Every structure is written in C-alpha cells, then in structure tokens.
Coordinates of C-alpha atoms in Angstrom, one line a residue:
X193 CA 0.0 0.0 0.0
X194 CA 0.8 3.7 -0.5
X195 CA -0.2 6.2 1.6
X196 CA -0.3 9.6 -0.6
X197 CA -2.8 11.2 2.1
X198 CA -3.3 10.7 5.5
X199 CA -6.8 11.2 7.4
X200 CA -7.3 14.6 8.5
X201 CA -11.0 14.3 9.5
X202 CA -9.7 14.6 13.5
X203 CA -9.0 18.0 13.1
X204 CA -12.1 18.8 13.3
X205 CA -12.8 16.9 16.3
X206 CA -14.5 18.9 19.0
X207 CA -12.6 18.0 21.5
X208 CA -9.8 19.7 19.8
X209 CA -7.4 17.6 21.5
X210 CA -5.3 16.2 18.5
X211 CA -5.1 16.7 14.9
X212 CA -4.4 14.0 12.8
X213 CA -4.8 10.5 13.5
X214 CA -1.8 8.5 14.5
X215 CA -0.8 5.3 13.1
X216 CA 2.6 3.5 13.1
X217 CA 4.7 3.5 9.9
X218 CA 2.9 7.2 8.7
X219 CA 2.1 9.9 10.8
X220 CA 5.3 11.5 11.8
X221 CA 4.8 15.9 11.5
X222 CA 1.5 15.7 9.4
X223 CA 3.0 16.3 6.3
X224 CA 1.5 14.6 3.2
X225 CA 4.7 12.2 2.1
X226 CA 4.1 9.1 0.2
X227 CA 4.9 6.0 2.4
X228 CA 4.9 2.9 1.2
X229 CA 3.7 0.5 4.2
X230 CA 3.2 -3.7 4.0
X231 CA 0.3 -4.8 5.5
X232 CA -0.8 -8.2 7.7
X233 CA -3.9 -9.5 5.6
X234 CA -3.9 -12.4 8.7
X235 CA -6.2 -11.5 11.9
X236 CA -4.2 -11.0 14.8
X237 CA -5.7 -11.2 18.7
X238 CA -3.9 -8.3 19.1
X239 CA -5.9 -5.8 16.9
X240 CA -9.6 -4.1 18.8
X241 CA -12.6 -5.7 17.3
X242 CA -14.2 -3.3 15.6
X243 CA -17.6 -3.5 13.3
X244 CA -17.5 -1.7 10.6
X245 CA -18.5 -0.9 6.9
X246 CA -16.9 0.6 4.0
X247 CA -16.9 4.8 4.0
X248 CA -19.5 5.8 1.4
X249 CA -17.1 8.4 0.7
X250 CA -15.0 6.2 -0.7
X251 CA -14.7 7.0 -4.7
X252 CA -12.7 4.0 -6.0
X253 CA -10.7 3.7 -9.6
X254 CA -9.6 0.3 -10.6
X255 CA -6.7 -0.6 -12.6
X256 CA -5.2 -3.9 -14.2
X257 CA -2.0 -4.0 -11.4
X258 CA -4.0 -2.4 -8.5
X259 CA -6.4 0.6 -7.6
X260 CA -6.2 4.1 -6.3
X261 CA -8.9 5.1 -3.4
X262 CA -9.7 8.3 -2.7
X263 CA -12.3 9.1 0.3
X264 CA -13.1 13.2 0.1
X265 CA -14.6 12.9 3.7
X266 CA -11.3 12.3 5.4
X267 CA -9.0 13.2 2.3
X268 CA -7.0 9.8 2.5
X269 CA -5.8 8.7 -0.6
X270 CA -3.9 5.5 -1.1
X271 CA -2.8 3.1 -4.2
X272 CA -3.3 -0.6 -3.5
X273 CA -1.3 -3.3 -5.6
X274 CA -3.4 -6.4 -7.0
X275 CA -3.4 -8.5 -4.0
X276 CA -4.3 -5.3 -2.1
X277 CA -7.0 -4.7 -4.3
X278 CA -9.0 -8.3 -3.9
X279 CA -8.3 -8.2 0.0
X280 CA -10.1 -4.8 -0.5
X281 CA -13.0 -6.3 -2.0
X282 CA -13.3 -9.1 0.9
X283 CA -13.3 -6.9 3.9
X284 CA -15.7 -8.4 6.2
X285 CA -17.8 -6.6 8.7
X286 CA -14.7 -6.4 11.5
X287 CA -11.6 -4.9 11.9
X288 CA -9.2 -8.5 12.0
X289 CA -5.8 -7.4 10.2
X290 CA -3.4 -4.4 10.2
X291 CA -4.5 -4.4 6.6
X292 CA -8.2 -3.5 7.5
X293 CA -6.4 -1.2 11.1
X294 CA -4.9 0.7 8.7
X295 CA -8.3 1.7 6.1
X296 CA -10.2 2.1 9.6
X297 CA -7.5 4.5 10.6
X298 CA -7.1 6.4 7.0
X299 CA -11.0 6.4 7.2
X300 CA -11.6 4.0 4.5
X301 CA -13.4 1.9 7.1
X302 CA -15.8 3.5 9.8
X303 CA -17.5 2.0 12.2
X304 CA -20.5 0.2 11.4
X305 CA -23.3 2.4 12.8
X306 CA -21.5 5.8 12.0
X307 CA -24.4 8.2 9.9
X308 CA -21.6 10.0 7.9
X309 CA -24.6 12.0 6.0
X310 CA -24.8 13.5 9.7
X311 CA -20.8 14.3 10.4
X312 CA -20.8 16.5 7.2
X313 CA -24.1 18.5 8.1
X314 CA -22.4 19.0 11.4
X315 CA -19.0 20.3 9.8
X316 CA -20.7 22.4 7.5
X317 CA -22.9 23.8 10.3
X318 CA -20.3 24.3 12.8
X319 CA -18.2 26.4 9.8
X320 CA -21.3 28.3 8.9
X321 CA -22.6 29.4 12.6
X322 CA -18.7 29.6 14.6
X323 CA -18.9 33.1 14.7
X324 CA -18.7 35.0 17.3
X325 CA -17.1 32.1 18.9
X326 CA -14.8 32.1 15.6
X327 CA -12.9 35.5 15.9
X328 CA -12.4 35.7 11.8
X329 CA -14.6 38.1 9.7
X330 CA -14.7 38.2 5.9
X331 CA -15.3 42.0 4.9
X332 CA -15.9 42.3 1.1
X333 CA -15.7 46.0 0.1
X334 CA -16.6 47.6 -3.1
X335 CA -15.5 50.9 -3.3
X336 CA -16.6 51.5 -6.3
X337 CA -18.8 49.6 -9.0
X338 CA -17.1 51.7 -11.7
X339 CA -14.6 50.2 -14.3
X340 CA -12.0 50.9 -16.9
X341 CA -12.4 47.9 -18.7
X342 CA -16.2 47.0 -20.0
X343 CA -15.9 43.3 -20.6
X344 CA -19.2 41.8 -22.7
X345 CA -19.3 38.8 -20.5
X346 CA -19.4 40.6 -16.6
X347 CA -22.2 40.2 -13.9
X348 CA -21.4 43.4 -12.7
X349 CA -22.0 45.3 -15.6
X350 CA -25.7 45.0 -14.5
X351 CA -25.3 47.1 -11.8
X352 CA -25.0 50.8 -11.3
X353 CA -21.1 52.6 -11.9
X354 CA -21.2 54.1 -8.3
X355 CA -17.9 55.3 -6.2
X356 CA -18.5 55.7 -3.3
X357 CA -19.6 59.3 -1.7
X358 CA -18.1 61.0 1.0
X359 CA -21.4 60.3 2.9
X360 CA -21.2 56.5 2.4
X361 CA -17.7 56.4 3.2
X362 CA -18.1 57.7 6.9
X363 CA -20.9 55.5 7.3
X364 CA -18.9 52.4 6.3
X365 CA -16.5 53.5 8.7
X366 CA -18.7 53.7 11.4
X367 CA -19.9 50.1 10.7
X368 CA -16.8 48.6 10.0
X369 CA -16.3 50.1 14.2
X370 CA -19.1 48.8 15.5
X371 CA -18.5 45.2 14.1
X372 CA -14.6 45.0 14.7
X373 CA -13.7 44.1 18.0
X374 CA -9.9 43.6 19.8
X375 CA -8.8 40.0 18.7
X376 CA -10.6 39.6 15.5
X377 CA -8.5 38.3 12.4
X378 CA -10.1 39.7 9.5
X379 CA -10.0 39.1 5.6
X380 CA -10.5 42.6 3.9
X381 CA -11.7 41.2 0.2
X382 CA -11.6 44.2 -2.2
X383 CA -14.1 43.6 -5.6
X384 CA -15.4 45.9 -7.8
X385 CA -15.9 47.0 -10.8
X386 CA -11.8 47.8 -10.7
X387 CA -11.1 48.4 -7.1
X388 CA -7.8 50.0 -7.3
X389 CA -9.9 53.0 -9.4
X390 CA -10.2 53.7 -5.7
X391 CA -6.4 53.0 -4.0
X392 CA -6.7 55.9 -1.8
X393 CA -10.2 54.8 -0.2
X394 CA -8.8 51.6 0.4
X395 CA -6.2 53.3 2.2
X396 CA -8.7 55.2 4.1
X397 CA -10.3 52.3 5.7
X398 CA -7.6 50.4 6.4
X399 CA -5.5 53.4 8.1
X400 CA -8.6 54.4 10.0
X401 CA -9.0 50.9 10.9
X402 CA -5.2 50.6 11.7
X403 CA -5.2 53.5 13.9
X404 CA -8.3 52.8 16.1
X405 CA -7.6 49.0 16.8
X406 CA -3.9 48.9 17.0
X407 CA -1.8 45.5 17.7
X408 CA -5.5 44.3 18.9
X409 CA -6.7 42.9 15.7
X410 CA -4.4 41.4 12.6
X411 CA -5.7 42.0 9.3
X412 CA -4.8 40.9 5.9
X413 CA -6.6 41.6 2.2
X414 CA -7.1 39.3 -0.8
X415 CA -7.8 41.5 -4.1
X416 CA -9.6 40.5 -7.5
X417 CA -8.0 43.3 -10.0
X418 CA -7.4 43.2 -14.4
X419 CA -4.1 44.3 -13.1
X420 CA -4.5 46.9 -15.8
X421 CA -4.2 50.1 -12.9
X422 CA -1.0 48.0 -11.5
X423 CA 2.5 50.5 -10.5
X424 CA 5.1 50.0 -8.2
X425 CA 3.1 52.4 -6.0
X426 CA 0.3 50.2 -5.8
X427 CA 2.4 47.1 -5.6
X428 CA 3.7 49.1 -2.5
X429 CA 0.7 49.4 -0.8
X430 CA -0.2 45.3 -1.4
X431 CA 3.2 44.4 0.8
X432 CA 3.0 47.4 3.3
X433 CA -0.3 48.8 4.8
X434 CA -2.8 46.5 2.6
X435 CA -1.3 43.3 3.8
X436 CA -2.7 41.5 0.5
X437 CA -2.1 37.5 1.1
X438 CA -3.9 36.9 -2.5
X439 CA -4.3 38.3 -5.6
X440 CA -7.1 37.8 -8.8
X441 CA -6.3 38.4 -12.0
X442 CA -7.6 37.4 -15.6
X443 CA -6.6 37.1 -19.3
X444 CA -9.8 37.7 -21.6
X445 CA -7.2 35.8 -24.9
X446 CA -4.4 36.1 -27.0
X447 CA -2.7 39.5 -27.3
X448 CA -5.8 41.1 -29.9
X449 CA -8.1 39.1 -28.3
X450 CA -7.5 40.2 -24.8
X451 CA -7.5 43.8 -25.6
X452 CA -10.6 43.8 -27.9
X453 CA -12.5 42.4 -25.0
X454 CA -11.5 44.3 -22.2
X455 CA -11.7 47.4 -24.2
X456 CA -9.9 49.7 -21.9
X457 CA -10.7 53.1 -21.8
X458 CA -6.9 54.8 -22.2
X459 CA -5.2 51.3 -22.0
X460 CA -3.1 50.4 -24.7
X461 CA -1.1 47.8 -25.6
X462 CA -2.7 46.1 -22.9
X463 CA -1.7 42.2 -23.5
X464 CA 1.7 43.4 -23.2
X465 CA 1.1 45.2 -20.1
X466 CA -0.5 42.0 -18.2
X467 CA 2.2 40.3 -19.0
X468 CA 4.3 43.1 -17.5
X469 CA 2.5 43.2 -14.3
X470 CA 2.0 39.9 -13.7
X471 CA 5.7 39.4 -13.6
X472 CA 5.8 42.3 -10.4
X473 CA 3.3 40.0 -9.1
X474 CA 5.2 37.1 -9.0
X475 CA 8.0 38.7 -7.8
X476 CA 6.4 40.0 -4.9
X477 CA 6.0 36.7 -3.6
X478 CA 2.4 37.3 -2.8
X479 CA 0.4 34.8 -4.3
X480 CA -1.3 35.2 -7.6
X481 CA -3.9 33.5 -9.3
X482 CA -4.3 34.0 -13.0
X483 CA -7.6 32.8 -14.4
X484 CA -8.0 32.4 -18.6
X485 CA -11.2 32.9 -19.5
X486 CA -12.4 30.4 -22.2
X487 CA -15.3 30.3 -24.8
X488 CA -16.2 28.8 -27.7
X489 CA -14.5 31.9 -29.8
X490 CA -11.1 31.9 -27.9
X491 CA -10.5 28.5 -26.6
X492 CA -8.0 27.6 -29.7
X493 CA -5.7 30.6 -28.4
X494 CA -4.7 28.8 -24.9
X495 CA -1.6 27.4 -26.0
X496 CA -0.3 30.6 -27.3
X497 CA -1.1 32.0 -23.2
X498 CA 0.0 29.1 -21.7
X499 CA 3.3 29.8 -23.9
X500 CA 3.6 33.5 -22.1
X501 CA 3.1 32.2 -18.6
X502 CA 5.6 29.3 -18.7
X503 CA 8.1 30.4 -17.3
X504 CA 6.0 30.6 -14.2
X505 CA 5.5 27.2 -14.1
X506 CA 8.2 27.1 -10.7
X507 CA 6.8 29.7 -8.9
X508 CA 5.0 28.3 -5.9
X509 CA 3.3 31.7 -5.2
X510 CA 1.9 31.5 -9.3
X511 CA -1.1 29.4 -10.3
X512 CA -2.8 29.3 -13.8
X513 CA -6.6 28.4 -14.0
X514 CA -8.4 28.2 -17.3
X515 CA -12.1 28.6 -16.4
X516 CA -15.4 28.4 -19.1
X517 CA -17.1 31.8 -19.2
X518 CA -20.9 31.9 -18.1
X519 CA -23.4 33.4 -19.6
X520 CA -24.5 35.9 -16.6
X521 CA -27.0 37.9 -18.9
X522 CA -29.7 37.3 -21.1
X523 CA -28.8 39.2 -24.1
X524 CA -26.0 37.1 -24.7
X525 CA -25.5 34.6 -27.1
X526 CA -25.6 31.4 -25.6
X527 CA -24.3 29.7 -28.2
X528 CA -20.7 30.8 -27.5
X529 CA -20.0 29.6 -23.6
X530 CA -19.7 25.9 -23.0
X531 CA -22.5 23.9 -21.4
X532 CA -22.1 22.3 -18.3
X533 CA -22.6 18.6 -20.4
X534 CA -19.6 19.5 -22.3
X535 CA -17.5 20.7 -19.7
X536 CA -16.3 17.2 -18.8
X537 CA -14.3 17.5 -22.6
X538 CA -13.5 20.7 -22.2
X539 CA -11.9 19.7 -18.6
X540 CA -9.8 16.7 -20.3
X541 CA -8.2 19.1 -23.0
X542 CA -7.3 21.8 -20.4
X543 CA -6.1 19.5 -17.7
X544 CA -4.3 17.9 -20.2
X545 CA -2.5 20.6 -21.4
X546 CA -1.7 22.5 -18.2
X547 CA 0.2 19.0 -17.3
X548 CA 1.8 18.8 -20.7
X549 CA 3.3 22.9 -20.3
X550 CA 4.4 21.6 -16.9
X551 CA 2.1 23.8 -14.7
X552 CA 0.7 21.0 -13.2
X553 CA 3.4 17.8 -12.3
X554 CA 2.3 15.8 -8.7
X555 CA -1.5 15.0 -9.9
X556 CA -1.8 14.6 -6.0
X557 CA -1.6 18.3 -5.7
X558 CA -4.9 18.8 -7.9
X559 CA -6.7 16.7 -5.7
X560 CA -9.7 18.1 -3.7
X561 CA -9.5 18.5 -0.3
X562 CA -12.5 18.5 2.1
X563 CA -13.9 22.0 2.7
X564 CA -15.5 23.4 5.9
X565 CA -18.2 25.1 3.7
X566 CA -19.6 25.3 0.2
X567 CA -19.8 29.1 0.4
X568 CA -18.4 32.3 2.4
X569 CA -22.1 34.0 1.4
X570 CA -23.5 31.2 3.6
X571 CA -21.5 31.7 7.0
X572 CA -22.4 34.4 9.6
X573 CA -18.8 35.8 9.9
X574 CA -19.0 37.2 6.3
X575 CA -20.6 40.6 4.8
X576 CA -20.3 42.2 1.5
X577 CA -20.4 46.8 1.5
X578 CA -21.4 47.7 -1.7
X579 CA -20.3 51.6 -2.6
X580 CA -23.6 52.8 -1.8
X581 CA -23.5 51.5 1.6
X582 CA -26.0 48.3 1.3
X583 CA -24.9 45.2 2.6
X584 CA -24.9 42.0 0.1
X585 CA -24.2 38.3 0.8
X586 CA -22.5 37.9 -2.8
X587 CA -21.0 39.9 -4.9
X588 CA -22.4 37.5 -8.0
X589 CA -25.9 38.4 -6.7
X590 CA -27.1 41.5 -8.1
X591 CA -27.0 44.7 -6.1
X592 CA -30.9 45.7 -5.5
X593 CA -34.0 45.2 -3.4
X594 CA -34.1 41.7 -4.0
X595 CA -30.9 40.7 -2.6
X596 CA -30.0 44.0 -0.1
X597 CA -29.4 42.4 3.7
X598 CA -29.5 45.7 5.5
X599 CA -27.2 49.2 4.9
X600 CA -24.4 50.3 7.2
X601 CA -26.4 52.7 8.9
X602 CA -28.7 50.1 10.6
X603 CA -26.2 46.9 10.3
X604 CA -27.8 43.4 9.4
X605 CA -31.3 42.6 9.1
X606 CA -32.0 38.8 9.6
X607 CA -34.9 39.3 6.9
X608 CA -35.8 37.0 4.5
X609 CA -33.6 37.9 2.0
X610 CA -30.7 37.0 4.6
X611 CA -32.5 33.6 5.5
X612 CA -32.5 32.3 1.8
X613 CA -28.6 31.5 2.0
X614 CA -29.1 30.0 5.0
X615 CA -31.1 27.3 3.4
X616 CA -27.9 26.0 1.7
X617 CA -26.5 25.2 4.7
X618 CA -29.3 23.3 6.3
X619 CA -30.7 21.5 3.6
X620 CA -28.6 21.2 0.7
X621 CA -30.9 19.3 -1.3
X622 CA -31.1 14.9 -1.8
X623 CA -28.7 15.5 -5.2
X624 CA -26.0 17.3 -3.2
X625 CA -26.4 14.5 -0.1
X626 CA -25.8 11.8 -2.5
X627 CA -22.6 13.1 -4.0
X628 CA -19.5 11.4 -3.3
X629 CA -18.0 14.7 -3.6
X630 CA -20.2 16.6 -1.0
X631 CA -17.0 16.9 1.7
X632 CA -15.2 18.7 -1.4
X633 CA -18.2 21.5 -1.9
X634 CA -20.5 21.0 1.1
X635 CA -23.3 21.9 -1.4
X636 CA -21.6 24.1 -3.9
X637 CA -22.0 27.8 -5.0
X638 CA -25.1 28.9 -3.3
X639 CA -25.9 31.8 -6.0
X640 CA -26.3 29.2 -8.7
X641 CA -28.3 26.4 -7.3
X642 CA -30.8 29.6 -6.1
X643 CA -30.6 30.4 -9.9
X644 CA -31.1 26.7 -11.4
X645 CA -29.3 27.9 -14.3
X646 CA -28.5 25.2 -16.5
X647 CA -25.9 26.9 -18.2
X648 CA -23.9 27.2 -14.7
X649 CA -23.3 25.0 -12.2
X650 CA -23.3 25.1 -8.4
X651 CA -20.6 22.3 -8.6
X652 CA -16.6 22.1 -8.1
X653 CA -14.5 22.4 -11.4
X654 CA -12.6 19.3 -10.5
X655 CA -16.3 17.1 -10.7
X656 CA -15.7 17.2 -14.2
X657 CA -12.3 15.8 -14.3
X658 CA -12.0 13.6 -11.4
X659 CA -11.3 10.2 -13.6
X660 CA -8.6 12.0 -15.3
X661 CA -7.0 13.2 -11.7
X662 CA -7.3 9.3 -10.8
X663 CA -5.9 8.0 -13.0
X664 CA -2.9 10.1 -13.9
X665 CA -2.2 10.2 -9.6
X666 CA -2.0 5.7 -10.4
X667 CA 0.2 6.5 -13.0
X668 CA 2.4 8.9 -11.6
X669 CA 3.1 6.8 -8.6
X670 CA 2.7 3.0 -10.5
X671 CA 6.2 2.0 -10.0
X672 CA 6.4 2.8 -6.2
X673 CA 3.5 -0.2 -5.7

C-alpha cells in the first residue's frame, strides 16, 4: 500500500485535543509524504474488534495491477497493488488485520453504525454558525462599481457605476467600528468594478482601521483586480499597509483578443502590459492566481497563453486556471460559452495541457481536499459593502432590493432575503447528499443552485475531471506499488 494522504478528519474533532490520526509507519509531522507500508492480511488477537463498513465516501478507480482510493470525507488517498485490491474487495464486517487497522485508521473503514450524512451537516454547520465564537470576519468591500475595462461577459456590468460618496464612506467607517472588536482576524476582500480605481479609499479604511484597533486585531486583504491600474506604487501598498495575502487576476485571450474584450478606456497595448504586471506580481511573492477565460471563440488561443506564462510554471506563489465563461446575462448569445454537459471534454483538453506545459506535475496536488463550507455567502462571519452602503451576501448576486441584507447605517437585518442563504447550509438538497463529492463543496455555490441555471453549475471544477486526476495520480506513482 501507499499512503499519498493521510486522514485529516480529526482536526475537526470537537474535543480539539489532536489533529491528525496516529498510526505506526505514517504519521510523523503531518506532512503529506508518500509512504509505502506492507500490510498483515492475517487476523491478529492483538488488533480491537471493531464492526465496521466501507466509507461511502470512498470514490474507487480500478486498474489492471491495482487501484487508487480516494475518500473526500477524510482526504485519504492511497494506491493498492493487485493482491491489495482483492483483499479490498473481501473486507468483512470487523476490523481483523493491520491491513483492515490501517483503512479504519485512514477512514476508508468507519464504524459500522457511523451516519456519515450526519458528520458533514455538522462540519458544514459548525463552519457556517462559529462566529462569534470564531474570531475571523470576511469583509468584502466595493468601493466602487465603476470600471475601466467593459468586458461583454461581466455580472457586474448589471449594476449601477457608483464610487463611493463622502457620505457613504463615513458611514462604512462607522460600521466597520461597530463590528470589529480587539482580537478579531479579518480578511479585507476588495471587488469591484476595478477596485484600485479607488487605492486611496482603500487606504482610508484600512488606516482608519489601523489607527483605532492597533496591535488588537491582525488583518490581511485578498484583491480581484485586471491588473490593468497596477504601478510600483500600488504594488507598494499590497506588501506594506494592505497586507494582500492573494491576488485575482484574468486574461480575456491572446494579445488582440484580450485587448478587444476588455476594451480599456486609455489602456493600450494592454496584453503586453499583463504580461508586465504579472511578472511584479510574481515577484512580490504574494500569491497570484491568473484565471484564462475560455469560450467557444477563444478556446483555440490557450496554447499561445499558456506559452507567455511558462516560465511561471516554478513559482510556488503563481497558479494558472483556465475557467469556461458563463453566460451571466440574457442578451448574450448562448451559443458561445460551454455547457455544463460538455464541460467534462472541455476539462480533459485543459487539464491535459496544463500538465503537458508543466504547470501541473504531482497530480496529488490537484486533488480536492474537504472543505469546511460550500460558500463564504452562507457563513455568519462574512458581509459584502457595496459603494452605496447596502450590505450583500454575494458579490455575484445582483445589487438591488431583492438581494439587499441591510445598509451600514442600521447593520444586518436577519430578513428574509438573509435567511434564503441559510437554506444551503441546512438542507442542501437529496442530489447534493448523494454526491461522493459533498465533503469537497458541502453543497456548492449557493448563487447558482438559487438560480437553477443550467448553463452554470453550483458544482466544483474538478467534478468534471476527477477520472482523469485518478488516474494520472496511479500513474504517476505506478512503479512505487
């Protein structure tokens, strides 16, 4: 047997008295090492009796020589050789050998009464409702809805081109006071239109903010920018007083094609500049996600990007993701994004190709991991300011009546607007119960499945390609079985 992940369901243990199971031969510093262990298949008087069953988490690719197991509930991941593989199949209703120890101990095997349906509702739950026991807040700010780019494919082009008034700004302020309290960690998540239009209110908040709460509070900020406002100024401002951990950014295409759709307003050249600022990025060491975005009429162009960005390949702060456009309004031609049936081929050719540039090498490391929850809209701890001052629960959601949660002057009203997220978290539907993958998404993107959109899904990218991550983790690690 190898071990390629260990079991680190425990760490969520209430008790909060360990975090990873222990077991000989594995666990030495909870690092995720491949270790090759031999297994007992004879019973031994030694080893508890334990009933058990198999997880149903369990998600199981078989091979000619052996089998890789996955089980997205406790994120174990093992390959088993031939004779591994039958002795799988066999298991019995008790724990007997070290063999079936060790797949009780990985989480492979639980015990036999265990309602595993119930141990995710109460993760999910226990994520969603922590706070104010959880001192972490997730503040999403817009300061402004304005943009210098006027991509054809953006949700927020829907809504209103604000900044944010003097007015609304003081009354952020004074909400931002009257939620923040000494020891609170807080995520400042700054969205737009193009928030760094508006550098020097983000300054203003976080200075005013800085100054009032001292050492008492530690802060950091993730950003989601077209990089296209970028200077060494700015870049400034993301390692010094904006703490930014995480950074957004987006390619529309190839060179033309990129520029044609973001159609800057007093941008030229700006292909050339991405590539430019992208490379600050990097060197920052803050880390940077780059997202592609694909349709029908630019897919063939992602070799040609994937050419630019290779020699980022190394960088461990640097990750490429090529994501299918969606068709967020209903003017649009539909016949130009992908549909969620033919994402699975779409997945194959760009998985496929991000391993062949050399982006991705450990298939291990594309493997899901369990998640706490399916959505920061859907946990208490989390608010989104718009720039006039309403508060949102997601940013994909648009900004009026029928999704407004309150205003700063008068906080957060539990209405039933605010309630309707809610619902994600305590029924997430029979479709979403029955997933193998449920411990991966916990329901998924709460904004789509209230939609029922067909031509988006609620669902994790990696659903779509899961076969191919099998299968290419078995044959990265074959000859070590």
């Amino acid at each position: 047997m190898i071990v390629l992940r260990k079991n680190t369901l425990s760490q969520f243990d209430i008790s909060k008295k360990k975090l990873f199971v222990d077991f000989d031969g594995v666990e030495k510093n909870g690092s995720d090492v491949p270790t090759k262990i031999k297994c007992l298949f004879s019973a031994s008087d030694s080893i508890k009796k334990i009933n058990i069953k198999k997880s149903y988490y369990n998600i199981i690719k078989e091979y000619t020589n052996g089998c890789v197991i996955w089980n997205t509930a406790s994120d174990a991941c093992i390959i088993l050789n031939d004779d591994e593989k039958n002795k799988y199949r066999q298991i019995g209703g008790v724990v007997e050998t070290d063999f079936d120890k060790l797949l009780y101990q990985l989480g492979f095997l639980v015990e036999h009464d265990l309602d595993e349906r119930f141990r995710m509702d109460f993760l999910r739950k226990k994520h969603a409702y922590s706070y104010p026991e959880n001192k972490h807040l997730d503040i999403e700010i817009i300061p402004t809805q304005a943009c210098n780019a006027n991509c054809f494919y953006c949700f927020a082009n829907c809504n209103k081109k604000e900044r944010m008034s003097k007015a609304t700004q003081l009354e952020v302020l004074k909400y931002l006071k009257s939620v923040i309290q000494s020891g609170h960690d807080i995520e400042f998540i700054w969205f737009g239109g193009e928030p760094l239009i508006e550098a020097e209110l983000i300054d203003y908040f976080i200075n005013e903010i800085s100054d009032c709460y001292g050492d008492s509070i530690t802060y950091h900020s993730a950003i989601t920018t077209n990089n296209s406002l970028l200077s060494k100024p700015i870049i400034d401002r993301f390692i010094g007083l904006w703490h930014v951990n995480d950074i957004l950014t987006e390619i529309d295409g190839y060179r033309d094609e990129h520029n044609k759709r973001k159609d800057y307003k007093n941008v030229e050249n700006a292909y050339e500049k991405s590539l430019f600022h992208i490379s600050k990025l990097v060197d920052t060491g803050i880390n940077t996600t780059l997202r592609v975005n694909i349709d029908k009429n630019n897919v063939h162009q992602i070799d040609y990007i994937l050419e630019d960005f290779v020699s980022y390949k190394d960088e461990t702060n640097f990750k490429l993701q090529i994501s299918p456009l969606r068709n967020n309004k209903s003017n649009m031609d539909n016949s130009v994004f992908y549909r969620v049936a033919e994402y699975q081929l779409l997945y194959a050719n760009i998985i496929g190709k991000l391993f062949d540039y050399g982006f991705y090498v450990d298939p291990l490391m594309i493997l899901p991991r369990r998640d706490s929850s399916n959505c920061i809209a859907c946990a208490v701890n989390k608010v989104v300011i718009n720039s006039d001052g309403n508060l949102y629960r997601c940013v994909q959601a648009p900004f009026d009546e029928n999704n407004r949660v309150g205003d700063c002057h008068r906080g957060v009203r539990q209405n039933m607007i605010y309630s309707k997220w809610f619902e994600n978290i305590d029924n997430i539907g029979e479709e979403c119960n029955k997933c193998k993958l449920l411990p991966c998404c916990q329901g998924g993107c709460a904004y789509h499945k209230m939609q029922k959109n067909i031509d988006a899904t609620p669902c994790i990218r990696e659903k779509y390609y899961i076969d191919l991550i099998l299968d290419k983790i078995f044959d990265f690690y074959e000859e070590k079985v």
